[in-house]
Coordinates of C-alpha atoms in Angstrom, one line a residue:
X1 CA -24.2 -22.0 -23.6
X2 CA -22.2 -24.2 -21.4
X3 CA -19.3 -24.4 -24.2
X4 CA -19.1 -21.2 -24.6
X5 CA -18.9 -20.5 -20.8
X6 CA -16.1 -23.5 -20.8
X7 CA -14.0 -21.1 -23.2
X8 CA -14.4 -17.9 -21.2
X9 CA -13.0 -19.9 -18.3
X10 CA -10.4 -21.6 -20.4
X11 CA -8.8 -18.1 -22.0
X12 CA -8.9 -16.6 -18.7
X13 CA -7.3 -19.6 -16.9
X14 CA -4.5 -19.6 -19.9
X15 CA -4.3 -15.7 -19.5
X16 CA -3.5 -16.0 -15.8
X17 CA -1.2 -19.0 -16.9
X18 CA 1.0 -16.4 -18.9
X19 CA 1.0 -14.0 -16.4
X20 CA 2.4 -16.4 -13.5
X21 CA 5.2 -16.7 -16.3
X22 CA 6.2 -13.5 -16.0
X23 CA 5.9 -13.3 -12.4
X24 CA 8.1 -16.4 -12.0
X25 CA 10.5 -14.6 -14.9
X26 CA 11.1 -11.9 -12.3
X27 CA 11.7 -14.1 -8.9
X28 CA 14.1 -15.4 -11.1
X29 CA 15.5 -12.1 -12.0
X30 CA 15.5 -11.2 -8.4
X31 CA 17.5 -14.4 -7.6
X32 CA 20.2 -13.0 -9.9
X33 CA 20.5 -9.7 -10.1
X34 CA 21.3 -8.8 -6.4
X35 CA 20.9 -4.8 -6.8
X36 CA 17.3 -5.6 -7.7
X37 CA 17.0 -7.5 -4.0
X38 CA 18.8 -3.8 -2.5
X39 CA 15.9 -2.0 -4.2
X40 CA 13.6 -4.4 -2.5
X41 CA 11.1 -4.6 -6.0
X42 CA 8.5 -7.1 -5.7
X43 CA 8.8 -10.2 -8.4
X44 CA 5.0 -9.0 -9.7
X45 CA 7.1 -5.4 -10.8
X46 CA 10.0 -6.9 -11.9
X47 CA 8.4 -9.7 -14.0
X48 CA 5.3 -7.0 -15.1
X49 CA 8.2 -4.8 -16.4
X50 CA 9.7 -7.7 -18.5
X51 CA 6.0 -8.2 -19.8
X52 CA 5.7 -4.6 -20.9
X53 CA 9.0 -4.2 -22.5
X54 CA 8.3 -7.6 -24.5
X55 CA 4.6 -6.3 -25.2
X56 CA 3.4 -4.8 -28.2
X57 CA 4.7 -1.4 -26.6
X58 CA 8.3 -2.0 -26.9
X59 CA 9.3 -4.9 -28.4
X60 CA 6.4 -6.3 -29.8
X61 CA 7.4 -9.9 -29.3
X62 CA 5.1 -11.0 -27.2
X63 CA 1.1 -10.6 -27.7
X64 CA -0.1 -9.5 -24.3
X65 CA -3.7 -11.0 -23.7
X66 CA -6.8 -8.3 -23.6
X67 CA -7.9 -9.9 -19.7
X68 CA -4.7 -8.5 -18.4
X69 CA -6.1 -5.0 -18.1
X70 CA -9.0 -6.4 -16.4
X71 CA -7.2 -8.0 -13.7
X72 CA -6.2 -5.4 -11.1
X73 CA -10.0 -4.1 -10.3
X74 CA -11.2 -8.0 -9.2
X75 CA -7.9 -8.9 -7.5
X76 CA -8.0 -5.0 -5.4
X77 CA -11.6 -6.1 -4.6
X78 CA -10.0 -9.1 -3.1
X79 CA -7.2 -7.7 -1.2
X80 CA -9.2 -4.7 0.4
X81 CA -11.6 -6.9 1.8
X82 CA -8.7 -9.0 3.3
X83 CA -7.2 -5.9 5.0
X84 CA -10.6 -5.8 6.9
X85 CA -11.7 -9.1 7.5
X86 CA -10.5 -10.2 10.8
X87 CA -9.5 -6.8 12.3
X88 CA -9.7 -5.8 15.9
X89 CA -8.7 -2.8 17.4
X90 CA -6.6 -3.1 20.7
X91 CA -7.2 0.2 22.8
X92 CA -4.6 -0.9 24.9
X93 CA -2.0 -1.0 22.5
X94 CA -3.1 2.5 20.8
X95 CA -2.3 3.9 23.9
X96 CA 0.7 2.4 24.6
X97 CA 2.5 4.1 21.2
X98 CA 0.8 7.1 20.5
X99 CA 4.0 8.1 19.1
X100 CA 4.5 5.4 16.4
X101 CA 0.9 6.3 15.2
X102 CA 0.9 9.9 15.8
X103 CA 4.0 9.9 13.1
X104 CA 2.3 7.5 10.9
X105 CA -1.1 9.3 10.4
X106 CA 1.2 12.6 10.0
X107 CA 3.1 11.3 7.1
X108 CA 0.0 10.0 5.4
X109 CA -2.2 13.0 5.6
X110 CA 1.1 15.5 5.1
X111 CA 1.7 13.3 1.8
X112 CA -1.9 14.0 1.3
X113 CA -1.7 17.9 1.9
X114 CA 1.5 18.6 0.5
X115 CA 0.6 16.1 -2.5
X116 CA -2.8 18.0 -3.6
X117 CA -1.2 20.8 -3.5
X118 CA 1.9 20.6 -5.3
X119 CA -0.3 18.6 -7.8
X120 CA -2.8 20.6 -8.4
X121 CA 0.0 23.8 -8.9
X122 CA 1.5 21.3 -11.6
X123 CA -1.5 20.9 -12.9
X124 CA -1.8 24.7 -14.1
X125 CA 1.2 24.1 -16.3
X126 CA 1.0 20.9 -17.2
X127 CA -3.1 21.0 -18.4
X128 CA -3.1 16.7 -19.6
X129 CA -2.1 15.9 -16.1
X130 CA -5.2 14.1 -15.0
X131 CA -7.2 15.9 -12.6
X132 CA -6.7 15.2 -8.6
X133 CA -3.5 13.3 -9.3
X134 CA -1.8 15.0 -6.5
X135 CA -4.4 12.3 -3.9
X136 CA -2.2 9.4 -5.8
X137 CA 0.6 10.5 -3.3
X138 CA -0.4 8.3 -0.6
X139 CA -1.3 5.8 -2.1
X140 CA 1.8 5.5 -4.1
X141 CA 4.8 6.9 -2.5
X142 CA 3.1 5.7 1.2
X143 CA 0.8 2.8 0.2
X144 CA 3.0 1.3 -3.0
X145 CA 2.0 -0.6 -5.5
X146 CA -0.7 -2.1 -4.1
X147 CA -3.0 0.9 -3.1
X148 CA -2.1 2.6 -6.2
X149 CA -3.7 0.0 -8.2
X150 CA -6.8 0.4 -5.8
X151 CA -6.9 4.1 -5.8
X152 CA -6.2 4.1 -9.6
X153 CA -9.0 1.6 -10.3
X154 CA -11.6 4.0 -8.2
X155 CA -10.4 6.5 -10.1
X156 CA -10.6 5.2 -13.5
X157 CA -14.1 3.9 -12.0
X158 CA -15.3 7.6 -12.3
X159 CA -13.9 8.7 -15.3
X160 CA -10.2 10.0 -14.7
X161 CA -8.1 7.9 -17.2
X162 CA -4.6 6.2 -16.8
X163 CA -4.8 6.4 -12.9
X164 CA -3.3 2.9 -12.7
X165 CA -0.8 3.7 -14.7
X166 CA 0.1 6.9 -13.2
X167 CA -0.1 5.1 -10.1
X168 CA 2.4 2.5 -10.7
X169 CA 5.2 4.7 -12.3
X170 CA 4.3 7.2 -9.4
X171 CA 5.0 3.5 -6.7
X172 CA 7.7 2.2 -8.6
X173 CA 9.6 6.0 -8.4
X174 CA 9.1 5.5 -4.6
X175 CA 10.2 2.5 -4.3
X176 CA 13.2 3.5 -5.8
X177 CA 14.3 6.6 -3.6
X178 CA 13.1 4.8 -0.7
X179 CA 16.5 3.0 -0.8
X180 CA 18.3 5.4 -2.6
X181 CA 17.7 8.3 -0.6
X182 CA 17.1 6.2 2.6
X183 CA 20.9 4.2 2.7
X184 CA 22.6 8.0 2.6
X185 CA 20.2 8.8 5.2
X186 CA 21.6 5.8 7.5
X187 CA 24.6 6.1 7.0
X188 CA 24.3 9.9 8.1
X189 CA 22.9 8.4 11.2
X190 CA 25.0 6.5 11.8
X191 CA 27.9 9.2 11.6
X192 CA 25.9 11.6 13.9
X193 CA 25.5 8.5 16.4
X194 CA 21.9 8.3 16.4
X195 CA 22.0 4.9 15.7
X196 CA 22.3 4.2 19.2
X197 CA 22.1 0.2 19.1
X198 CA 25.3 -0.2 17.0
X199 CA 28.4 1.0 16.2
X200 CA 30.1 2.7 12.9
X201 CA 31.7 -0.8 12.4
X202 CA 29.0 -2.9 12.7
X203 CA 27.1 -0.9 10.0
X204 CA 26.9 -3.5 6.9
X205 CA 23.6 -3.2 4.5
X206 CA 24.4 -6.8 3.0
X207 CA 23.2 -8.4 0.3
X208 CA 19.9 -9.9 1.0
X209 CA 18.5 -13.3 -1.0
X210 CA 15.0 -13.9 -1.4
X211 CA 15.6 -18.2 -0.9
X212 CA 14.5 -18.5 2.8
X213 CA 16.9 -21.2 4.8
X214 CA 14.5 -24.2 5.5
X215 CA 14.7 -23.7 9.6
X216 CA 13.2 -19.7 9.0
X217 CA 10.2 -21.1 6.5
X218 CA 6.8 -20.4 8.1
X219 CA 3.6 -21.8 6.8
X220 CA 1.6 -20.1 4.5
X221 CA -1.7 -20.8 6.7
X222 CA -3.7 -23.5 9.0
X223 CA -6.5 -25.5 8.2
X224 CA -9.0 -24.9 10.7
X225 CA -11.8 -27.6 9.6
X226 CA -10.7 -31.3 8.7
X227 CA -9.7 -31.7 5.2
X228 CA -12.7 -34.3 4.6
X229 CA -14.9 -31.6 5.4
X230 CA -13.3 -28.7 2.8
X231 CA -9.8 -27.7 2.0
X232 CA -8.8 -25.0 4.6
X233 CA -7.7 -22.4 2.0
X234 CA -11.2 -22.7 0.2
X235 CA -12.9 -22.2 3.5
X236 CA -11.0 -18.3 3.8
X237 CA -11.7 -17.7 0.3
X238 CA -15.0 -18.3 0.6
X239 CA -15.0 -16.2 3.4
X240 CA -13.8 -13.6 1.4
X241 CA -15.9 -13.7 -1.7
X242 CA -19.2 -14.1 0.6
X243 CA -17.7 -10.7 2.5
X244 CA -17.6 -9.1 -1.0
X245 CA -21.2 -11.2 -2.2
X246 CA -22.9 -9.4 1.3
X247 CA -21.2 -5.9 0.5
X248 CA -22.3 -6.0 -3.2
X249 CA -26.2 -7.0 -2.1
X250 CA -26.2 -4.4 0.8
X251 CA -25.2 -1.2 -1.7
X252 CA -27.6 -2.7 -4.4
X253 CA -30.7 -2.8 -1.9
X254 CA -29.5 0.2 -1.1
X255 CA -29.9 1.7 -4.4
X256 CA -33.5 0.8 -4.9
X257 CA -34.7 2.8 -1.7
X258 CA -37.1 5.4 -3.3
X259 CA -35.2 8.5 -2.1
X260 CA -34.0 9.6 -6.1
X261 CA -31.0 11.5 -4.3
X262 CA -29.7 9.0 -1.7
X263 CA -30.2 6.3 -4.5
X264 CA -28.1 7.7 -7.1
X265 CA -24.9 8.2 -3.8
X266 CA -25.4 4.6 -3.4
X267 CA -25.1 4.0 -7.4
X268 CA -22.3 5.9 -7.3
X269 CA -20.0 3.7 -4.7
X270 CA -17.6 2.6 -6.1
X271 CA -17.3 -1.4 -5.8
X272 CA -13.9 -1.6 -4.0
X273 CA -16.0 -0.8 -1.2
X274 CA -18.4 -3.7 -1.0
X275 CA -16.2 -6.1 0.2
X276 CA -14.7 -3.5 2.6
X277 CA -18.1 -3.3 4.3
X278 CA -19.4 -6.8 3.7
X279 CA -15.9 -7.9 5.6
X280 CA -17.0 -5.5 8.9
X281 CA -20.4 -7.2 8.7
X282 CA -19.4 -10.5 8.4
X283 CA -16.8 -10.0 10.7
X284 CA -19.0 -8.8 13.3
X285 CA -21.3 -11.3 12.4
X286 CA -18.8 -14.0 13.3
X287 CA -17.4 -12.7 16.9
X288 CA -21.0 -12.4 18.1
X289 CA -21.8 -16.0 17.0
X290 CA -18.4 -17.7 17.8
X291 CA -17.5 -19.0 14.7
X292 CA -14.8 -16.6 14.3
X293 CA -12.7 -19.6 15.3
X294 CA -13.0 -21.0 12.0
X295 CA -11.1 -18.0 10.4
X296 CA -7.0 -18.6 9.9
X297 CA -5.6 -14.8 9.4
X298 CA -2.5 -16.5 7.8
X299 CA -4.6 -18.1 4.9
X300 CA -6.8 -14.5 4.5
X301 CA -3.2 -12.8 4.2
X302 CA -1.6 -15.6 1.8
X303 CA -5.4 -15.0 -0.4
X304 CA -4.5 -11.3 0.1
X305 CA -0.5 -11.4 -1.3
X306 CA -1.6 -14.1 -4.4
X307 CA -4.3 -11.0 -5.6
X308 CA -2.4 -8.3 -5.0
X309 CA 1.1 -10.2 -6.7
X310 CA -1.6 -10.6 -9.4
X311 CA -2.8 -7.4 -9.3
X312 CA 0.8 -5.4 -9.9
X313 CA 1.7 -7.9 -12.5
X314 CA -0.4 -7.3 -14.7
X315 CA -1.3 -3.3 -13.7
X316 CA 2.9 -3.0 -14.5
X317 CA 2.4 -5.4 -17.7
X318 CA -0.4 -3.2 -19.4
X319 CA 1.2 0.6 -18.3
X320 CA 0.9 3.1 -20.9
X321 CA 4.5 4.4 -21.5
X322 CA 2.8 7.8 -23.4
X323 CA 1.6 8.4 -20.5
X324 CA 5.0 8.3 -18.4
X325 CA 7.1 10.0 -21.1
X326 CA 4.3 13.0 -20.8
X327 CA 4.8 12.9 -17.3
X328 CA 8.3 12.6 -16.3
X329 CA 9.6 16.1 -15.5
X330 CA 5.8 16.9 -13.2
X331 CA 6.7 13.4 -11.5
X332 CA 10.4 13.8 -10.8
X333 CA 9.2 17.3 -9.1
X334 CA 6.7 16.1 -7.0
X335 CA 9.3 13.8 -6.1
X336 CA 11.6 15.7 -4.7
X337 CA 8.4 17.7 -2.4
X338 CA 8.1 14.8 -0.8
X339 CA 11.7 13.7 0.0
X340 CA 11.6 17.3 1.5
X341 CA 8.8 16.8 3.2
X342 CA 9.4 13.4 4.6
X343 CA 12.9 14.4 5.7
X344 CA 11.4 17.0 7.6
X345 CA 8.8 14.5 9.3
X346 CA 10.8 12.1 10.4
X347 CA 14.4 13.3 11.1
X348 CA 13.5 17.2 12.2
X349 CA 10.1 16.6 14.1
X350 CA 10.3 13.5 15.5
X351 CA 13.9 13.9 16.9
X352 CA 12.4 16.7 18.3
X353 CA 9.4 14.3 20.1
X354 CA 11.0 11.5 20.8
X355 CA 14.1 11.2 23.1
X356 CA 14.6 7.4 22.6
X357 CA 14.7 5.3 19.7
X358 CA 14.0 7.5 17.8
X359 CA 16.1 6.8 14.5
X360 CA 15.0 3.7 14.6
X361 CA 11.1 4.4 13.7
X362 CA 12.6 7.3 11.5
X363 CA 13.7 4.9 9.1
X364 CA 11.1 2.9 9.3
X365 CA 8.7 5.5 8.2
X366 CA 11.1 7.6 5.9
X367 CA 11.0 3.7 3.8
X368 CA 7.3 3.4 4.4
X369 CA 6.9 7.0 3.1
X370 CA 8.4 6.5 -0.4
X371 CA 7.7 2.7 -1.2
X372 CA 6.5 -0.1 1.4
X373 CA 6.4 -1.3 5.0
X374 CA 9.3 -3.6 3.6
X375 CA 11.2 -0.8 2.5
X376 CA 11.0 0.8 6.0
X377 CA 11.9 -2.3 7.9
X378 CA 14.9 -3.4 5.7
X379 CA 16.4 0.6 6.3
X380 CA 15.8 -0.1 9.9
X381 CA 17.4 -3.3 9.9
X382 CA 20.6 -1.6 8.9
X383 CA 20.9 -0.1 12.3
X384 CA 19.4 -2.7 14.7
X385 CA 19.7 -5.8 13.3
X386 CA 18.7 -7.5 16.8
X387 CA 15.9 -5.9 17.2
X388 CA 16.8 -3.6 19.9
X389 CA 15.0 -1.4 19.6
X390 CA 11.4 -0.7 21.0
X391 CA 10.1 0.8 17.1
X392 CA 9.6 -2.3 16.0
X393 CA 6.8 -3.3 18.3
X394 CA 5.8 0.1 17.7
X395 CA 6.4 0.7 13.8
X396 CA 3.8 -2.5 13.8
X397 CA 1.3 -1.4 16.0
X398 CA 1.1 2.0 14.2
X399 CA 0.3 0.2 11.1
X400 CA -2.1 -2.4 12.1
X401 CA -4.2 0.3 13.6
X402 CA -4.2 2.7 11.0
X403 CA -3.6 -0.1 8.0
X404 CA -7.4 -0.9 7.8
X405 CA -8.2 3.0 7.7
X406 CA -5.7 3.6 4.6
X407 CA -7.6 0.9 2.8
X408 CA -11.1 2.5 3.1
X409 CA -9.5 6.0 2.2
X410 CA -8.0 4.7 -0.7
X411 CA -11.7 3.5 -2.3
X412 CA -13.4 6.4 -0.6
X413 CA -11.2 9.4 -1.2
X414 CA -10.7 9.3 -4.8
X415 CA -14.5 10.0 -5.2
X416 CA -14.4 12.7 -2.7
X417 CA -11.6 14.1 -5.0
X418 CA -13.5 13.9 -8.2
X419 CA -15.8 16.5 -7.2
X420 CA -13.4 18.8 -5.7
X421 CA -9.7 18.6 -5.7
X422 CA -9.5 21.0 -3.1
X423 CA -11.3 18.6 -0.2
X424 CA -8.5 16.4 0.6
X425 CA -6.1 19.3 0.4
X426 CA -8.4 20.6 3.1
X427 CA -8.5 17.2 5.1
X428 CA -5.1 16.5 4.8
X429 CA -4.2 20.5 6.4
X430 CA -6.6 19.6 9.2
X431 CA -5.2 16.6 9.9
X432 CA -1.5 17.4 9.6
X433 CA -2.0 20.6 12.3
X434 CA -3.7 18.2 14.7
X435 CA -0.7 15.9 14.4
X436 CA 1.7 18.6 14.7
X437 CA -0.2 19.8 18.3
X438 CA -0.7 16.3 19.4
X439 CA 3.2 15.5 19.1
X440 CA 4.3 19.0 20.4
X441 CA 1.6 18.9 23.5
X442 CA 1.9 15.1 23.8
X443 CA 4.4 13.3 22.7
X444 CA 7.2 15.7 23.6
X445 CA 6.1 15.5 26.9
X446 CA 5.7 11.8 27.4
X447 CA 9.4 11.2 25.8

């Protein structure tokens, strides 16, 4: 029994092996071809895509192990309950950039609106598109790669098929026009002189490296025990995995309650949402007793960025190219709705709310919109370089607040949308008009 345990262990340890080849093929990559860095593709994509074009797909030259298509739903698990453990809500801060949030939340629950919607009028001419995939908006286009892979494991979870996939060629699309959309967008800007902390000359994208001088290298976490005690970095995992080991135990005690209907809701959670909850417990747990102190955020966020690197490697690796060949003219449609709709967001509305720095958090949301928080900042960056401007303290406040929120949505709302497409077309209206009459009562008048 032991020996046989020994060789799980041992294939999956050698499966992982190969997949940090890849992922090390495309930092590589990155290194070298410079319009990659522009494009701001994580190595796990790049090195993923050089998997799946050498994999039985494509090439066939390389045999692609069977584990890899098992890897995204444990490493999610991992990374949702890192978004959670550890957060605390500032009020002061919430108040002090309603605006920055305001146009956040809007951008998410419009994507989710508009998204639906347009997806589910697709989906009467195109009858194999999977049903809800109009909900994979915000977790592609806004969340990237990452949430996709969350949203498309829930999915799959309950039965909808090729989710992940759909997810990834859905975040790698965004990715893509974030940039390529977003540069014309500055330099428009620029030219209309809302750019107001630089001039036409000093506008200069440049060509960014990934190699970080030695002087800007920060560490990847602190030990808060001794090392004779336990290695630092095994302390926050274990942090983690008991979150997820206290989530899992809650909904399965849950499930035995003898109420037949409220049983089979618990049965029915999906598992991305244990270590959500088991982190808020745990959490809790630890403020109230004072050993919160023994937490390092920068080690939980390192643990977080390995699993989710992980996680889009081998999600990209195993994508099922039928499936985006199928797909391609419903996708590049959708697309185009949501450049629309994010151009009207962030350039028409929130020029209209916000007198002062306004561009600024424009471009940082128009980026977040259609790929990453990265994304965002780097279209920013063009602009202010210095960090002038007062959307970046903003821009980050927005996100930490309503981060942990988008994380629970994205293992929650895929089973809301399984038994009616039409709810989150609903929520996300509801939400978007509030939004729209908070900045236009609100915002408008504190600018």
């Amino acid at each position: 029994m032991n020996i046989a345990a020994g060789k799980v262990f041992m294939t999956a340890t050698n499966d992982l092996a190969l997949l940090m080849v890849f992922m090390v093929i495309g930092v590589i990559l990155l290194q070298v071809v410079k319009p990659l860095q522009k494009l701001f593709l994580p190595a796990g994509l790049i090195g993923g895509t050089v998997a799946l074009i050498l994999g039985p797909q494509v090439l066939g030259i390389v045999q692609l192990p069977k584990t890899w298509g098992g890897m995204p739903t444990p490493m999610i698990n991992i990374v949702l309950t890192c978004a959670l453990f550890g957060v605390t809500i500032n009020r002061t801060k919430m108040k002090n950039y309603l605006g920055a949030i305001n146009l956040i939340v809007l951008t998410y629950f419009a994507q989710m609106f508009v998204g639906c919607l347009v997806g589910i009028g697709l989906g009467t001419i195109w009858k194999d598109l999977p049903y809800s995939w109009g909900l994979m908006t915000v977790y592609t286009y806004w969340g990237g790669h990452g949430a996709a892979t969350t949203a498309g494991t829930v999915y799959e979870s309950l039965g909808v098929q090729n989710m992940i996939s759909l997810g990834i060629i859905m975040a790698t699309f965004g990715l893509i026009i974030a940039m390529v959309a977003g540069i014309p967008l500055v330099n428009y800007g620029v030219r209309k002189g809302w750019a107001t902390n630089m001039s036409k000359e000093e506008m200069n994208v440049g060509a960014p490296t990934i190699l970080l001088p030695a002087e800007k290298r920060k560490p990847l976490g602190f030990a808060s025990v001794t090392s004779e005690s336990i290695n630092g970095l095994a302390l926050q995992l274990g942090f983690i995995l008991l979150s997820m080991f206290i989530g899992g135990a809650l909904f399965k005690s849950l499930a035995k309650v003898p109420i037949p209907a409220f049983a089979s809701v618990m049965k029915m959670i999906p598992a991305l949402l244990h270590g959500i909850i088991g982190a808020i417990i745990l959490w809790a747990f630890m403020r109230k007793t004072g050993t919160d102190k023994y937490a390092d955020m920068a080690s939980v966020n390192t643990i977080s960025g390995v699993a989710l690197d992980i996680c889009v490697c081998s999600a990209t690796a195993t994508l099922n190219l039928k499936l985006f060949a199928s797909f391609l003219a419903p996708l590049l449609i959708h697309m185009v709705c949501i450049i629309v709709l994010m151009l009207f967001i962030c350039v028409t509305l929130l020029r209209r709310w916000m007198k002062h720095d306004w561009f600024e958090l424009c471009l940082m949301a128009f980026g977040q919109g259609h790929g990453s928080t990265p994304s965002g900042l780097a279209l920013a960056r063009c602009v202010d370089a210095d960090h002038k401007s007062t959307s970046w303290e903003g821009f980050g406040v927005a996100l930490g607040v309503f981060t942990p929120i988008t994380s629970t949505l994205a293992a929650v709302m895929p089973f809301v949308a399984v038994q009616n497409q039409w709810i989150p077309v609903g929520i996300g209206l509801i939400v978007t008009i509030g939004c729209l009459l908070f900045g236009e009562g609100v915002i408008m008048r504190q600018a």
